Amino acid sequence: MNNLLNIGVLVSGSGTNLQSIIDACSRGELPGRVACVISNKADAYALERAKKAGIPALHLDHRAYSGREAYDEALVAALREFGVELVVMAGFMRIITQVLLDAFPMAVMNIHPALLPSFPGLHAARQALEYGAKYAGCTVHFVDSGTDTGPIIVQAAVPILEGDTEETLSARIQKEEHRIYPEAVRLFAQGRLSVEGRVVHIG
Ligand code: GRF
């Protein structure tokens, strides 16, 4: 158990990406362990996944705080309590502030279901379909102060097929998410990522 990176995962929903990271850790595919899972939603299935894996699962209700900064201070306190070194946002439906970013410089990741910088924001798969793009995909990136704007770590592309719906396309994208998110976390845990301006170098 030595030299394992302590990962804190922030969630709001079903937690399939969380599961892919838990599974990669337990298969020994990355030198890390999920130290805690925090949800802003009490009924997030991701919390059940954490409990089943024996991982501390916390519900921190954003509505109990006076604002985004105050909420992020509570997040930072909880993450620090569990010795977290990398914060992984996995379907966490909150905009985070500088409070969290300053506490974990270049150590907050997010996954977005589009080939950024195309289609940031909500309903990315629907945006790609409606735009008529021929490829969609997903992006793991470091989080900065913008929305889906931070330095890109790993991407995967999938084709958009004739007859695709938001559901079929999202399912194809999610399959790739579950492959590239553990990969990005592995690269971080192995100390192989360095950031120069917008560019993430993989060594
Ligand atoms: C994923 O599609 C991710 O790209 C987006 O939110 C979704 C989370 O799904 N940010 P899950 O909770 O990991 O199943």
mmCIF file of C-alpha atoms and ligand atoms in Angstrom:
data_model
loop_
_atom_site.group_PDB
_atom_site.id
_atom_site.type_symbol
_atom_site.label_atom_id
_atom_site.label_comp_id
_atom_site.label_asym_id
_atom_site.label_seq_id
_atom_site.Cartn_x
_atom_site.Cartn_y
_atom_site.Cartn_z
ATOM 1 C CA MET A 1 0.000 0.000 0.000
ATOM 2 C CA ASN A 2 3.050 2.240 -0.139
ATOM 3 C CA ASN A 3 3.309 5.228 -2.467
ATOM 4 C CA LEU A 4 -0.310 5.096 -3.572
ATOM 5 C CA LEU A 5 -1.780 8.401 -4.693
ATOM 6 C CA ASN A 6 -4.750 9.442 -2.557
ATOM 7 C CA ILE A 7 -7.611 10.275 -4.905
ATOM 8 C CA GLY A 8 -10.748 12.166 -3.867
ATOM 9 C CA VAL A 9 -13.708 11.785 -6.230
ATOM 10 C CA LEU A 10 -16.511 14.368 -6.472
ATOM 11 C CA VAL A 11 -19.823 13.068 -7.823
ATOM 12 C CA SER A 12 -23.485 13.963 -8.224
ATOM 13 C CA GLY A 13 -24.971 10.999 -10.071
ATOM 14 C CA SER A 14 -24.652 7.384 -11.080
ATOM 15 C CA GLY A 15 -20.891 7.187 -10.725
ATOM 16 C CA THR A 16 -19.951 4.939 -13.639
ATOM 17 C CA ASN A 17 -16.713 6.902 -14.055
ATOM 18 C CA LEU A 18 -16.032 6.564 -10.335
ATOM 19 C CA GLN A 19 -16.528 2.815 -10.752
ATOM 20 C CA SER A 20 -14.014 2.657 -13.596
ATOM 21 C CA ILE A 21 -11.411 4.328 -11.357
ATOM 22 C CA ILE A 22 -12.198 2.119 -8.350
ATOM 23 C CA ASP A 23 -11.892 -0.947 -10.587
ATOM 24 C CA ALA A 24 -8.603 0.205 -12.133
ATOM 25 C CA CYS A 25 -7.174 0.774 -8.638
ATOM 26 C CA SER A 26 -8.300 -2.610 -7.371
ATOM 27 C CA ARG A 27 -6.890 -4.365 -10.434
ATOM 28 C CA GLY A 28 -3.559 -2.697 -9.676
ATOM 29 C CA GLU A 29 -3.610 -0.808 -12.972
ATOM 30 C CA LEU A 30 -2.771 2.528 -11.372
ATOM 31 C CA PRO A 31 -0.702 3.383 -8.310
ATOM 32 C CA GLY A 32 -3.535 5.043 -6.414
ATOM 33 C CA ARG A 33 -6.487 4.485 -4.107
ATOM 34 C CA VAL A 34 -9.812 6.264 -3.853
ATOM 35 C CA ALA A 35 -9.534 7.817 -0.393
ATOM 36 C CA CYS A 36 -13.030 9.331 -0.301
ATOM 37 C CA VAL A 37 -16.071 10.045 -2.447
ATOM 38 C CA ILE A 38 -18.074 13.232 -1.893
ATOM 39 C CA SER A 39 -21.498 13.939 -3.394
ATOM 40 C CA ASN A 40 -23.558 17.106 -3.269
ATOM 41 C CA LYS A 41 -26.639 14.901 -3.793
ATOM 42 C CA ALA A 42 -27.834 12.555 -1.040
ATOM 43 C CA ASP A 43 -29.341 10.050 -3.483
ATOM 44 C CA ALA A 44 -26.379 9.781 -5.872
ATOM 45 C CA TYR A 45 -25.868 6.098 -6.700
ATOM 46 C CA ALA A 46 -22.136 6.867 -6.730
ATOM 47 C CA LEU A 47 -22.281 6.928 -2.902
ATOM 48 C CA GLU A 48 -23.562 3.319 -2.930
ATOM 49 C CA ARG A 49 -20.721 2.315 -5.232
ATOM 50 C CA ALA A 50 -18.229 3.843 -2.788
ATOM 51 C CA LYS A 51 -19.771 2.086 0.215
ATOM 52 C CA LYS A 52 -19.745 -1.258 -1.621
ATOM 53 C CA ALA A 53 -16.031 -0.757 -2.238
ATOM 54 C CA GLY A 54 -15.406 0.135 1.418
ATOM 55 C CA ILE A 55 -14.576 3.746 0.584
ATOM 56 C CA PRO A 56 -15.693 6.615 2.861
ATOM 57 C CA ALA A 57 -18.770 8.169 1.198
ATOM 58 C CA LEU A 58 -19.782 11.676 2.238
ATOM 59 C CA HIS A 59 -22.814 13.754 1.385
ATOM 60 C CA LEU A 60 -22.052 17.479 1.495
ATOM 61 C CA ASP A 61 -25.216 19.368 0.572
ATOM 62 C CA HIS A 62 -24.331 22.562 -1.299
ATOM 63 C CA ARG A 63 -27.645 24.107 -0.187
ATOM 64 C CA ALA A 64 -26.406 24.155 3.406
ATOM 65 C CA TYR A 65 -23.722 26.736 2.543
ATOM 66 C CA SER A 66 -23.976 30.466 1.978
ATOM 67 C CA GLY A 67 -22.304 30.365 -1.442
ATOM 68 C CA ARG A 68 -19.927 28.590 -3.800
ATOM 69 C CA GLU A 69 -16.784 29.635 -1.912
ATOM 70 C CA ALA A 70 -18.156 28.499 1.436
ATOM 71 C CA TYR A 71 -19.125 25.162 -0.093
ATOM 72 C CA ASP A 72 -15.689 24.728 -1.622
ATOM 73 C CA GLU A 73 -14.073 25.470 1.753
ATOM 74 C CA ALA A 74 -16.048 22.576 3.188
ATOM 75 C CA LEU A 75 -14.985 20.375 0.270
ATOM 76 C CA VAL A 76 -11.321 21.290 0.790
ATOM 77 C CA ALA A 77 -11.561 20.529 4.510
ATOM 78 C CA ALA A 78 -13.080 17.104 3.832
ATOM 79 C CA LEU A 79 -10.595 16.279 1.067
ATOM 80 C CA ARG A 80 -7.673 17.272 3.301
ATOM 81 C CA GLU A 81 -9.031 15.147 6.123
ATOM 82 C CA PHE A 82 -8.625 12.126 3.860
ATOM 83 C CA GLY A 83 -5.173 13.169 2.671
ATOM 84 C CA VAL A 84 -6.338 13.700 -0.890
ATOM 85 C CA GLU A 85 -3.635 14.615 -3.427
ATOM 86 C CA LEU A 86 -5.694 14.504 -6.634
ATOM 87 C CA VAL A 87 -9.308 15.652 -6.963
ATOM 88 C CA VAL A 88 -11.290 13.857 -9.667
ATOM 89 C CA MET A 89 -14.599 15.376 -10.735
ATOM 90 C CA ALA A 90 -16.737 12.568 -12.136
ATOM 91 C CA GLY A 91 -20.164 13.836 -13.068
ATOM 92 C CA PHE A 92 -20.013 16.491 -10.323
ATOM 93 C CA MET A 93 -22.688 18.976 -11.330
ATOM 94 C CA ARG A 94 -21.291 22.010 -9.537
ATOM 95 C CA ILE A 95 -19.174 24.916 -10.713
ATOM 96 C CA ILE A 96 -16.124 25.028 -8.492
ATOM 97 C CA THR A 97 -14.270 28.160 -7.380
ATOM 98 C CA GLN A 98 -10.717 29.343 -6.931
ATOM 99 C CA VAL A 99 -10.942 28.133 -3.323
ATOM 100 C CA LEU A 100 -10.742 24.503 -4.464
ATOM 101 C CA LEU A 101 -8.333 25.247 -7.326
ATOM 102 C CA ASP A 102 -5.894 27.085 -5.020
ATOM 103 C CA ALA A 103 -5.977 24.219 -2.525
ATOM 104 C CA PHE A 104 -5.125 21.664 -5.261
ATOM 105 C CA PRO A 105 -3.077 23.464 -7.930
ATOM 106 C CA MET A 106 -3.023 21.492 -11.214
ATOM 107 C CA ALA A 107 -4.482 18.619 -9.284
ATOM 108 C CA VAL A 108 -8.188 18.849 -10.130
ATOM 109 C CA MET A 109 -9.400 16.826 -13.131
ATOM 110 C CA ASN A 110 -12.729 16.690 -14.916
ATOM 111 C CA ILE A 111 -14.208 14.593 -17.699
ATOM 112 C CA HIS A 112 -16.414 16.150 -20.340
ATOM 113 C CA PRO A 113 -18.412 14.208 -22.952
ATOM 114 C CA ALA A 114 -17.142 16.118 -26.008
ATOM 115 C CA LEU A 115 -13.962 16.733 -27.937
ATOM 116 C CA LEU A 116 -13.118 20.043 -26.298
ATOM 117 C CA PRO A 117 -12.936 22.870 -27.157
ATOM 118 C CA SER A 118 -16.049 21.874 -29.138
ATOM 119 C CA PHE A 119 -19.313 21.671 -27.251
ATOM 120 C CA PRO A 120 -18.519 22.755 -23.681
ATOM 121 C CA GLY A 121 -21.334 23.008 -21.141
ATOM 122 C CA LEU A 122 -24.418 20.866 -20.697
ATOM 123 C CA HIS A 123 -25.837 18.248 -23.113
ATOM 124 C CA ALA A 124 -22.612 17.949 -25.090
ATOM 125 C CA ALA A 125 -23.684 14.815 -27.004
ATOM 126 C CA ARG A 126 -26.934 16.500 -28.041
ATOM 127 C CA GLN A 127 -24.995 19.589 -29.107
ATOM 128 C CA ALA A 128 -22.715 17.478 -31.338
ATOM 129 C CA LEU A 129 -25.688 15.658 -32.904
ATOM 130 C CA GLU A 130 -27.607 18.849 -33.569
ATOM 131 C CA TYR A 131 -24.533 20.506 -35.039
ATOM 132 C CA GLY A 132 -24.143 17.638 -37.496
ATOM 133 C CA ALA A 133 -20.625 16.704 -36.385
ATOM 134 C CA LYS A 134 -19.300 13.379 -37.683
ATOM 135 C CA TYR A 135 -17.190 12.662 -34.627
ATOM 136 C CA ALA A 136 -17.873 13.139 -30.936
ATOM 137 C CA GLY A 137 -15.872 11.968 -27.963
ATOM 138 C CA CYS A 138 -14.682 12.781 -24.500
ATOM 139 C CA THR A 139 -11.948 14.810 -22.850
ATOM 140 C CA VAL A 140 -10.159 14.539 -19.519
ATOM 141 C CA HIS A 141 -8.698 17.914 -18.579
ATOM 142 C CA PHE A 142 -7.226 19.780 -15.666
ATOM 143 C CA VAL A 143 -9.779 22.191 -14.270
ATOM 144 C CA ASP A 144 -9.101 25.909 -14.449
ATOM 145 C CA SER A 145 -11.317 28.874 -13.637
ATOM 146 C CA GLY A 146 -13.373 28.532 -16.853
ATOM 147 C CA THR A 147 -16.041 26.004 -17.742
ATOM 148 C CA ASP A 148 -14.492 23.016 -19.586
ATOM 149 C CA THR A 149 -11.497 25.152 -20.613
ATOM 150 C CA GLY A 150 -8.525 23.672 -18.761
ATOM 151 C CA PRO A 151 -5.437 21.957 -20.245
ATOM 152 C CA ILE A 152 -6.345 18.714 -22.045
ATOM 153 C CA ILE A 153 -4.841 15.480 -20.701
ATOM 154 C CA VAL A 154 -6.425 12.678 -22.754
ATOM 155 C CA GLN A 155 -9.123 12.559 -25.442
ATOM 156 C CA ALA A 156 -10.944 9.813 -27.306
ATOM 157 C CA ALA A 157 -13.063 10.173 -30.442
ATOM 158 C CA VAL A 158 -16.088 8.115 -31.466
ATOM 159 C CA PRO A 159 -17.995 8.297 -34.756
ATOM 160 C CA ILE A 160 -21.478 9.754 -34.935
ATOM 161 C CA LEU A 161 -23.535 7.202 -36.849
ATOM 162 C CA GLU A 162 -26.625 7.625 -39.006
ATOM 163 C CA GLY A 163 -29.687 7.185 -36.792
ATOM 164 C CA ASP A 164 -27.853 8.000 -33.551
ATOM 165 C CA THR A 165 -29.932 9.439 -30.732
ATOM 166 C CA GLU A 166 -28.582 11.324 -27.729
ATOM 167 C CA GLU A 167 -28.825 8.037 -25.812
ATOM 168 C CA THR A 168 -26.951 5.836 -28.308
ATOM 169 C CA LEU A 169 -24.243 8.438 -28.825
ATOM 170 C CA SER A 170 -23.874 9.056 -25.081
ATOM 171 C CA ALA A 171 -23.481 5.321 -24.482
ATOM 172 C CA ARG A 172 -20.718 5.136 -27.112
ATOM 173 C CA ILE A 173 -18.981 8.139 -25.518
ATOM 174 C CA GLN A 174 -19.300 6.745 -21.984
ATOM 175 C CA LYS A 175 -17.563 3.528 -22.981
ATOM 176 C CA GLU A 176 -14.528 5.611 -23.919
ATOM 177 C CA GLU A 177 -14.831 7.728 -20.740
ATOM 178 C CA HIS A 178 -14.430 4.575 -18.676
ATOM 179 C CA ARG A 179 -11.210 3.817 -20.542
ATOM 180 C CA ILE A 180 -9.568 7.266 -20.613
ATOM 181 C CA TYR A 181 -10.392 8.537 -17.109
ATOM 182 C CA PRO A 182 -8.435 5.773 -15.329
ATOM 183 C CA GLU A 183 -5.698 6.268 -17.922
ATOM 184 C CA ALA A 184 -5.420 9.998 -17.122
ATOM 185 C CA VAL A 185 -5.393 9.304 -13.390
ATOM 186 C CA ARG A 186 -2.716 6.653 -13.932
ATOM 187 C CA LEU A 187 -0.509 9.129 -15.828
ATOM 188 C CA PHE A 188 -0.894 11.642 -12.978
ATOM 189 C CA ALA A 189 -0.204 9.010 -10.325
ATOM 190 C CA GLN A 190 2.922 7.941 -12.178
ATOM 191 C CA GLY A 191 4.125 11.561 -12.185
ATOM 192 C CA ARG A 192 4.166 11.617 -15.981
ATOM 193 C CA LEU A 193 2.140 14.801 -16.576
ATOM 194 C CA SER A 194 3.670 18.251 -16.848
ATOM 195 C CA VAL A 195 1.838 21.391 -17.861
ATOM 196 C CA GLU A 196 3.323 24.152 -19.995
ATOM 197 C CA GLY A 197 0.787 26.887 -20.627
ATOM 198 C CA ARG A 198 -2.207 25.130 -22.147
ATOM 199 C CA VAL A 199 -0.245 22.061 -23.157
ATOM 200 C CA VAL A 200 -0.030 18.923 -21.049
ATOM 201 C CA HIS A 201 3.104 16.924 -21.834
ATOM 202 C CA ILE A 202 3.104 13.206 -21.182
ATOM 203 C CA GLY A 203 6.537 11.916 -20.248
HETATM 204 C C1 GRF B 1 -20.321 11.661 -17.723
HETATM 205 O O1 GRF B 1 -20.913 11.526 -18.969
HETATM 206 C C2 GRF B 1 -19.345 12.798 -17.737
HETATM 207 O O2 GRF B 1 -18.793 13.038 -18.989
HETATM 208 C C3 GRF B 1 -20.162 13.967 -17.320
HETATM 209 O O3 GRF B 1 -21.107 13.461 -16.424
HETATM 210 C C4 GRF B 1 -21.308 12.074 -16.665
HETATM 211 C C5 GRF B 1 -21.123 11.335 -15.384
HETATM 212 O O4 GRF B 1 -21.544 10.000 -15.440
HETATM 213 N N1 GRF B 1 -19.298 14.996 -16.782
HETATM 214 P P1 GRF B 1 -21.248 9.038 -14.219
HETATM 215 O O5 GRF B 1 -21.874 9.638 -12.975
HETATM 216 O O6 GRF B 1 -19.772 8.873 -14.080
HETATM 217 O O7 GRF B 1 -21.929 7.745 -14.573
#
